């Protein structure tokens, strides 16, 4: 599993999410200790880096009639093909065939990042500094991390699978302009704020985040 982040300060960073081996982790995946190991960092452009991507990704294209901060293909828990669009504080779920709006979800503050999971859940982050999990079938909030970061959340990544795709992953990543990248276990999201499994301080205001579940060689 790997992450790439960009920043206002022109740098990009690469991190590998690694498991620190322990006797307990061999029998209980919930006891694993994770760390974000640095892979690289360098000034990639002469201006702010506002978007990054990791391959492979699902091909998707659509024509928009209004400005949006993020657009992504997704599936609901029944396997329905959808696309989701974030514009200001609202996220709309559309039928991928005729673009009709199925759900309109209001976060209350501007949504700046989102990432769909294979289980029909959409994770969003933005000006409210938290991470919200939405059920795409109902359009309702299923869980939320309050105060995930000190400032706005600028990137969210879902790790679809682990162990070469043999099982679904329970991990998501978030990046913020508070300079920190954090890893979360979605199973711990409840009423109380969960503790991040791992984090990395880049010392730069992050603008975007991308990732892959594939093993990264550098």
mmCIF file of C-alpha atoms in Angstrom:
data_model
loop_
_atom_site.group_PDB
_atom_site.id
_atom_site.type_symbol
_atom_site.label_atom_id
_atom_site.label_comp_id
_atom_site.label_asym_id
_atom_site.label_seq_id
_atom_site.Cartn_x
_atom_site.Cartn_y
_atom_site.Cartn_z
ATOM 1 C CA UNK A 1 0.000 0.000 0.000
ATOM 2 C CA UNK A 2 1.365 3.409 -0.946
ATOM 3 C CA UNK A 3 0.384 7.086 -0.776
ATOM 4 C CA UNK A 4 1.426 10.172 -2.746
ATOM 5 C CA UNK A 5 0.694 13.701 -1.497
ATOM 6 C CA UNK A 6 1.161 17.174 -2.962
ATOM 7 C CA UNK A 7 1.484 20.562 -1.276
ATOM 8 C CA UNK A 8 1.347 24.327 -1.706
ATOM 9 C CA UNK A 9 5.118 24.333 -1.204
ATOM 10 C CA UNK A 10 5.656 22.556 -4.596
ATOM 11 C CA UNK A 11 6.809 19.282 -3.038
ATOM 12 C CA UNK A 12 5.368 15.811 -3.505
ATOM 13 C CA UNK A 13 5.848 12.985 -1.004
ATOM 14 C CA UNK A 14 5.673 9.228 -1.297
ATOM 15 C CA UNK A 15 4.955 6.905 1.628
ATOM 16 C CA UNK A 16 4.654 3.149 1.984
ATOM 17 C CA UNK A 17 2.186 1.822 4.562
ATOM 18 C CA UNK A 18 3.989 -0.999 6.342
ATOM 19 C CA UNK A 19 3.031 -3.446 9.070
ATOM 20 C CA UNK A 20 5.458 -3.827 11.955
ATOM 21 C CA UNK A 21 5.594 -7.522 12.773
ATOM 22 C CA UNK A 22 4.740 -8.755 16.253
ATOM 23 C CA UNK A 23 3.698 -12.121 17.730
ATOM 24 C CA UNK A 24 0.137 -10.906 18.336
ATOM 25 C CA UNK A 25 -0.257 -9.581 14.775
ATOM 26 C CA UNK A 26 0.318 -13.050 13.375
ATOM 27 C CA UNK A 27 -3.029 -14.218 14.790
ATOM 28 C CA UNK A 28 -4.998 -10.985 15.175
ATOM 29 C CA UNK A 29 -5.066 -8.396 12.371
ATOM 30 C CA UNK A 30 -6.650 -5.818 14.703
ATOM 31 C CA UNK A 31 -3.431 -5.770 16.781
ATOM 32 C CA UNK A 32 -1.187 -4.862 13.849
ATOM 33 C CA UNK A 33 1.077 -1.844 14.269
ATOM 34 C CA UNK A 34 1.316 0.291 11.135
ATOM 35 C CA UNK A 35 3.808 2.929 10.079
ATOM 36 C CA UNK A 36 4.096 5.334 7.135
ATOM 37 C CA UNK A 37 7.616 4.832 5.800
ATOM 38 C CA UNK A 38 8.957 7.694 3.608
ATOM 39 C CA UNK A 39 9.747 6.718 0.012
ATOM 40 C CA UNK A 40 10.672 10.045 -1.575
ATOM 41 C CA UNK A 41 10.139 13.815 -1.474
ATOM 42 C CA UNK A 42 11.207 16.490 -3.923
ATOM 43 C CA UNK A 43 10.083 19.829 -5.460
ATOM 44 C CA UNK A 44 8.084 18.601 -8.444
ATOM 45 C CA UNK A 45 6.859 21.924 -9.887
ATOM 46 C CA UNK A 46 7.484 25.658 -9.793
ATOM 47 C CA UNK A 47 4.028 26.277 -8.302
ATOM 48 C CA UNK A 48 1.641 24.535 -5.872
ATOM 49 C CA UNK A 49 0.827 20.869 -6.555
ATOM 50 C CA UNK A 50 -2.966 20.664 -6.576
ATOM 51 C CA UNK A 51 -3.640 17.151 -7.866
ATOM 52 C CA UNK A 52 -1.920 13.751 -7.780
ATOM 53 C CA UNK A 53 -2.964 10.293 -9.011
ATOM 54 C CA UNK A 54 -1.888 6.703 -8.475
ATOM 55 C CA UNK A 55 -2.241 3.948 -11.086
ATOM 56 C CA UNK A 56 -4.074 1.731 -11.723
ATOM 57 C CA UNK A 57 -7.359 3.634 -11.443
ATOM 58 C CA UNK A 58 -10.879 2.977 -12.717
ATOM 59 C CA UNK A 59 -11.443 4.823 -16.039
ATOM 60 C CA UNK A 60 -14.325 7.279 -15.731
ATOM 61 C CA UNK A 61 -15.450 10.335 -17.663
ATOM 62 C CA UNK A 62 -18.501 12.579 -17.544
ATOM 63 C CA UNK A 63 -19.665 15.993 -18.737
ATOM 64 C CA UNK A 64 -20.519 18.496 -16.001
ATOM 65 C CA UNK A 65 -23.012 21.334 -16.250
ATOM 66 C CA UNK A 66 -21.771 23.082 -13.087
ATOM 67 C CA UNK A 67 -18.489 23.518 -11.185
ATOM 68 C CA UNK A 68 -17.498 20.680 -8.850
ATOM 69 C CA UNK A 69 -14.613 20.209 -6.428
ATOM 70 C CA UNK A 70 -14.558 16.419 -6.925
ATOM 71 C CA UNK A 71 -16.197 13.786 -9.147
ATOM 72 C CA UNK A 72 -15.859 10.015 -8.899
ATOM 73 C CA UNK A 73 -17.386 6.744 -10.092
ATOM 74 C CA UNK A 74 -18.922 4.584 -7.343
ATOM 75 C CA UNK A 75 -21.167 1.598 -6.668
ATOM 76 C CA UNK A 76 -23.862 1.373 -4.015
ATOM 77 C CA UNK A 77 -24.113 -1.712 -1.802
ATOM 78 C CA UNK A 78 -26.564 -3.332 -4.257
ATOM 79 C CA UNK A 79 -24.089 -3.020 -7.131
ATOM 80 C CA UNK A 80 -25.794 -0.055 -8.792
ATOM 81 C CA UNK A 81 -23.523 2.048 -11.018
ATOM 82 C CA UNK A 82 -23.332 5.614 -9.736
ATOM 83 C CA UNK A 83 -21.235 8.719 -9.994
ATOM 84 C CA UNK A 84 -20.863 11.175 -7.154
ATOM 85 C CA UNK A 85 -20.129 14.880 -7.362
ATOM 86 C CA UNK A 86 -19.112 17.354 -4.655
ATOM 87 C CA UNK A 87 -20.031 21.013 -5.134
ATOM 88 C CA UNK A 88 -19.585 23.405 -2.209
ATOM 89 C CA UNK A 89 -21.148 21.780 0.889
ATOM 90 C CA UNK A 90 -23.268 19.214 -0.983
ATOM 91 C CA UNK A 91 -22.578 15.797 -2.496
ATOM 92 C CA UNK A 92 -24.962 14.426 -5.105
ATOM 93 C CA UNK A 93 -25.304 10.761 -6.085
ATOM 94 C CA UNK A 94 -26.270 10.239 -9.731
ATOM 95 C CA UNK A 95 -27.389 7.299 -11.840
ATOM 96 C CA UNK A 96 -24.497 6.653 -14.230
ATOM 97 C CA UNK A 97 -26.822 5.982 -17.201
ATOM 98 C CA UNK A 98 -29.052 9.062 -17.243
ATOM 99 C CA UNK A 99 -27.282 11.313 -14.667
ATOM 100 C CA UNK A 100 -30.480 11.770 -12.630
ATOM 101 C CA UNK A 101 -29.918 12.706 -8.999
ATOM 102 C CA UNK A 102 -30.660 9.821 -6.633
ATOM 103 C CA UNK A 103 -29.518 11.440 -3.391
ATOM 104 C CA UNK A 104 -28.382 14.908 -2.335
ATOM 105 C CA UNK A 105 -26.290 14.905 0.832
ATOM 106 C CA UNK A 106 -25.523 18.124 2.719
ATOM 107 C CA UNK A 107 -22.380 18.219 4.872
ATOM 108 C CA UNK A 108 -22.961 21.804 6.050
ATOM 109 C CA UNK A 109 -19.476 22.955 5.068
ATOM 110 C CA UNK A 110 -17.544 22.763 1.812
ATOM 111 C CA UNK A 111 -16.524 19.252 0.729
ATOM 112 C CA UNK A 112 -12.978 19.203 -0.689
ATOM 113 C CA UNK A 113 -12.189 15.498 -1.073
ATOM 114 C CA UNK A 114 -13.963 12.172 -1.384
ATOM 115 C CA UNK A 115 -13.240 8.506 -2.049
ATOM 116 C CA UNK A 116 -15.665 5.609 -2.675
ATOM 117 C CA UNK A 117 -15.212 2.167 -1.097
ATOM 118 C CA UNK A 118 -16.217 -1.203 -2.526
ATOM 119 C CA UNK A 119 -18.842 -1.749 0.174
ATOM 120 C CA UNK A 120 -21.103 1.043 -1.084
ATOM 121 C CA UNK A 121 -19.745 3.703 1.278
ATOM 122 C CA UNK A 122 -18.435 7.131 0.247
ATOM 123 C CA UNK A 123 -15.890 8.901 2.464
ATOM 124 C CA UNK A 124 -15.729 12.709 2.311
ATOM 125 C CA UNK A 125 -13.602 15.389 3.950
ATOM 126 C CA UNK A 126 -13.440 19.160 3.800
ATOM 127 C CA UNK A 127 -13.761 22.418 5.684
ATOM 128 C CA UNK A 128 -15.382 20.735 8.711
ATOM 129 C CA UNK A 129 -12.025 19.012 9.506
ATOM 130 C CA UNK A 130 -13.701 15.608 9.829
ATOM 131 C CA UNK A 131 -14.193 12.491 7.709
ATOM 132 C CA UNK A 132 -17.766 11.414 6.961
ATOM 133 C CA UNK A 133 -18.881 7.982 5.739
ATOM 134 C CA UNK A 134 -22.062 8.027 3.612
ATOM 135 C CA UNK A 135 -24.222 5.044 2.664
ATOM 136 C CA UNK A 136 -24.728 5.513 -1.088
ATOM 137 C CA UNK A 137 -27.896 3.384 -1.115
ATOM 138 C CA UNK A 138 -29.725 5.514 1.458
ATOM 139 C CA UNK A 139 -27.853 8.821 1.212
ATOM 140 C CA UNK A 140 -27.455 8.853 5.000
ATOM 141 C CA UNK A 141 -24.401 9.262 7.232
ATOM 142 C CA UNK A 142 -23.228 5.849 8.458
ATOM 143 C CA UNK A 143 -20.308 7.032 10.627
ATOM 144 C CA UNK A 144 -18.005 9.982 11.153
ATOM 145 C CA UNK A 145 -14.597 10.965 12.550
ATOM 146 C CA UNK A 146 -15.004 14.344 14.244
ATOM 147 C CA UNK A 147 -11.903 16.538 14.252
ATOM 148 C CA UNK A 148 -9.803 14.138 12.193
ATOM 149 C CA UNK A 149 -7.400 17.027 11.541
ATOM 150 C CA UNK A 150 -6.658 20.479 12.948
ATOM 151 C CA UNK A 151 -7.586 22.185 9.659
ATOM 152 C CA UNK A 152 -9.460 21.348 6.458
ATOM 153 C CA UNK A 153 -9.182 17.837 5.000
ATOM 154 C CA UNK A 154 -7.782 18.046 1.459
ATOM 155 C CA UNK A 155 -7.470 14.354 0.533
ATOM 156 C CA UNK A 156 -9.077 10.992 1.332
ATOM 157 C CA UNK A 157 -7.934 7.569 0.082
ATOM 158 C CA UNK A 158 -9.632 4.188 0.539
ATOM 159 C CA UNK A 159 -7.414 1.105 0.437
ATOM 160 C CA UNK A 160 -9.701 -1.355 -1.366
ATOM 161 C CA UNK A 161 -7.852 -4.545 -0.525
ATOM 162 C CA UNK A 162 -4.821 -5.995 1.192
ATOM 163 C CA UNK A 163 -2.765 -9.179 0.982
ATOM 164 C CA UNK A 164 -2.763 -9.127 -2.832
ATOM 165 C CA UNK A 165 -6.530 -8.621 -3.047
ATOM 166 C CA UNK A 166 -7.479 -11.698 -1.020
ATOM 167 C CA UNK A 167 -9.538 -9.642 1.434
ATOM 168 C CA UNK A 168 -11.063 -6.190 1.787
ATOM 169 C CA UNK A 169 -9.088 -3.583 3.677
ATOM 170 C CA UNK A 170 -10.460 -1.658 6.652
ATOM 171 C CA UNK A 171 -8.035 1.227 6.185
ATOM 172 C CA UNK A 172 -8.501 4.760 4.890
ATOM 173 C CA UNK A 173 -6.027 7.645 4.705
ATOM 174 C CA UNK A 174 -6.550 11.387 5.052
ATOM 175 C CA UNK A 175 -4.389 14.433 4.344
ATOM 176 C CA UNK A 176 -4.857 17.983 5.559
ATOM 177 C CA UNK A 177 -3.419 21.446 5.236
ATOM 178 C CA UNK A 178 -2.326 20.905 8.856
ATOM 179 C CA UNK A 179 0.679 19.118 7.193
ATOM 180 C CA UNK A 180 -0.278 15.636 8.491
ATOM 181 C CA UNK A 181 -1.265 12.380 6.741
ATOM 182 C CA UNK A 182 -3.181 9.911 8.931
ATOM 183 C CA UNK A 183 -4.257 6.275 8.613
ATOM 184 C CA UNK A 184 -7.584 5.172 10.148
ATOM 185 C CA UNK A 185 -9.283 1.825 10.790
ATOM 186 C CA UNK A 186 -12.930 2.254 9.761
ATOM 187 C CA UNK A 187 -13.986 -0.443 12.242
ATOM 188 C CA UNK A 188 -13.082 1.880 15.122
ATOM 189 C CA UNK A 189 -15.233 4.783 13.918
ATOM 190 C CA UNK A 190 -17.970 5.375 16.470
ATOM 191 C CA UNK A 191 -19.214 8.042 18.816
ATOM 192 C CA UNK A 192 -15.748 8.726 20.260
ATOM 193 C CA UNK A 193 -12.866 10.023 18.140
ATOM 194 C CA UNK A 194 -10.669 7.060 17.153
ATOM 195 C CA UNK A 195 -6.884 7.103 17.380
ATOM 196 C CA UNK A 196 -4.991 7.091 14.039
ATOM 197 C CA UNK A 197 -3.118 3.866 13.331
ATOM 198 C CA UNK A 198 -0.214 5.809 11.812
ATOM 199 C CA UNK A 199 0.642 9.335 10.745
ATOM 200 C CA UNK A 200 3.351 11.318 8.978
ATOM 201 C CA UNK A 201 4.224 14.998 9.340
ATOM 202 C CA UNK A 202 5.313 16.480 5.991
ATOM 203 C CA UNK A 203 5.903 20.001 7.371
ATOM 204 C CA UNK A 204 4.024 21.425 4.359
ATOM 205 C CA UNK A 205 0.409 22.403 3.697
ATOM 206 C CA UNK A 206 -1.007 19.411 1.859
ATOM 207 C CA UNK A 207 -3.384 19.951 -1.052
ATOM 208 C CA UNK A 208 -4.143 16.451 -2.350
ATOM 209 C CA UNK A 209 -3.679 12.734 -1.731
ATOM 210 C CA UNK A 210 -3.682 9.599 -3.891
ATOM 211 C CA UNK A 211 -2.968 5.979 -3.083
ATOM 212 C CA UNK A 212 -2.965 2.367 -4.192
ATOM 213 C CA UNK A 213 -3.435 -0.982 -2.459
ATOM 214 C CA UNK A 214 -0.716 -2.512 -4.622
ATOM 215 C CA UNK A 215 2.726 -3.120 -3.166
ATOM 216 C CA UNK A 216 5.058 -0.304 -4.167
ATOM 217 C CA UNK A 217 8.661 -0.901 -5.192
ATOM 218 C CA UNK A 218 11.025 2.087 -5.187
#
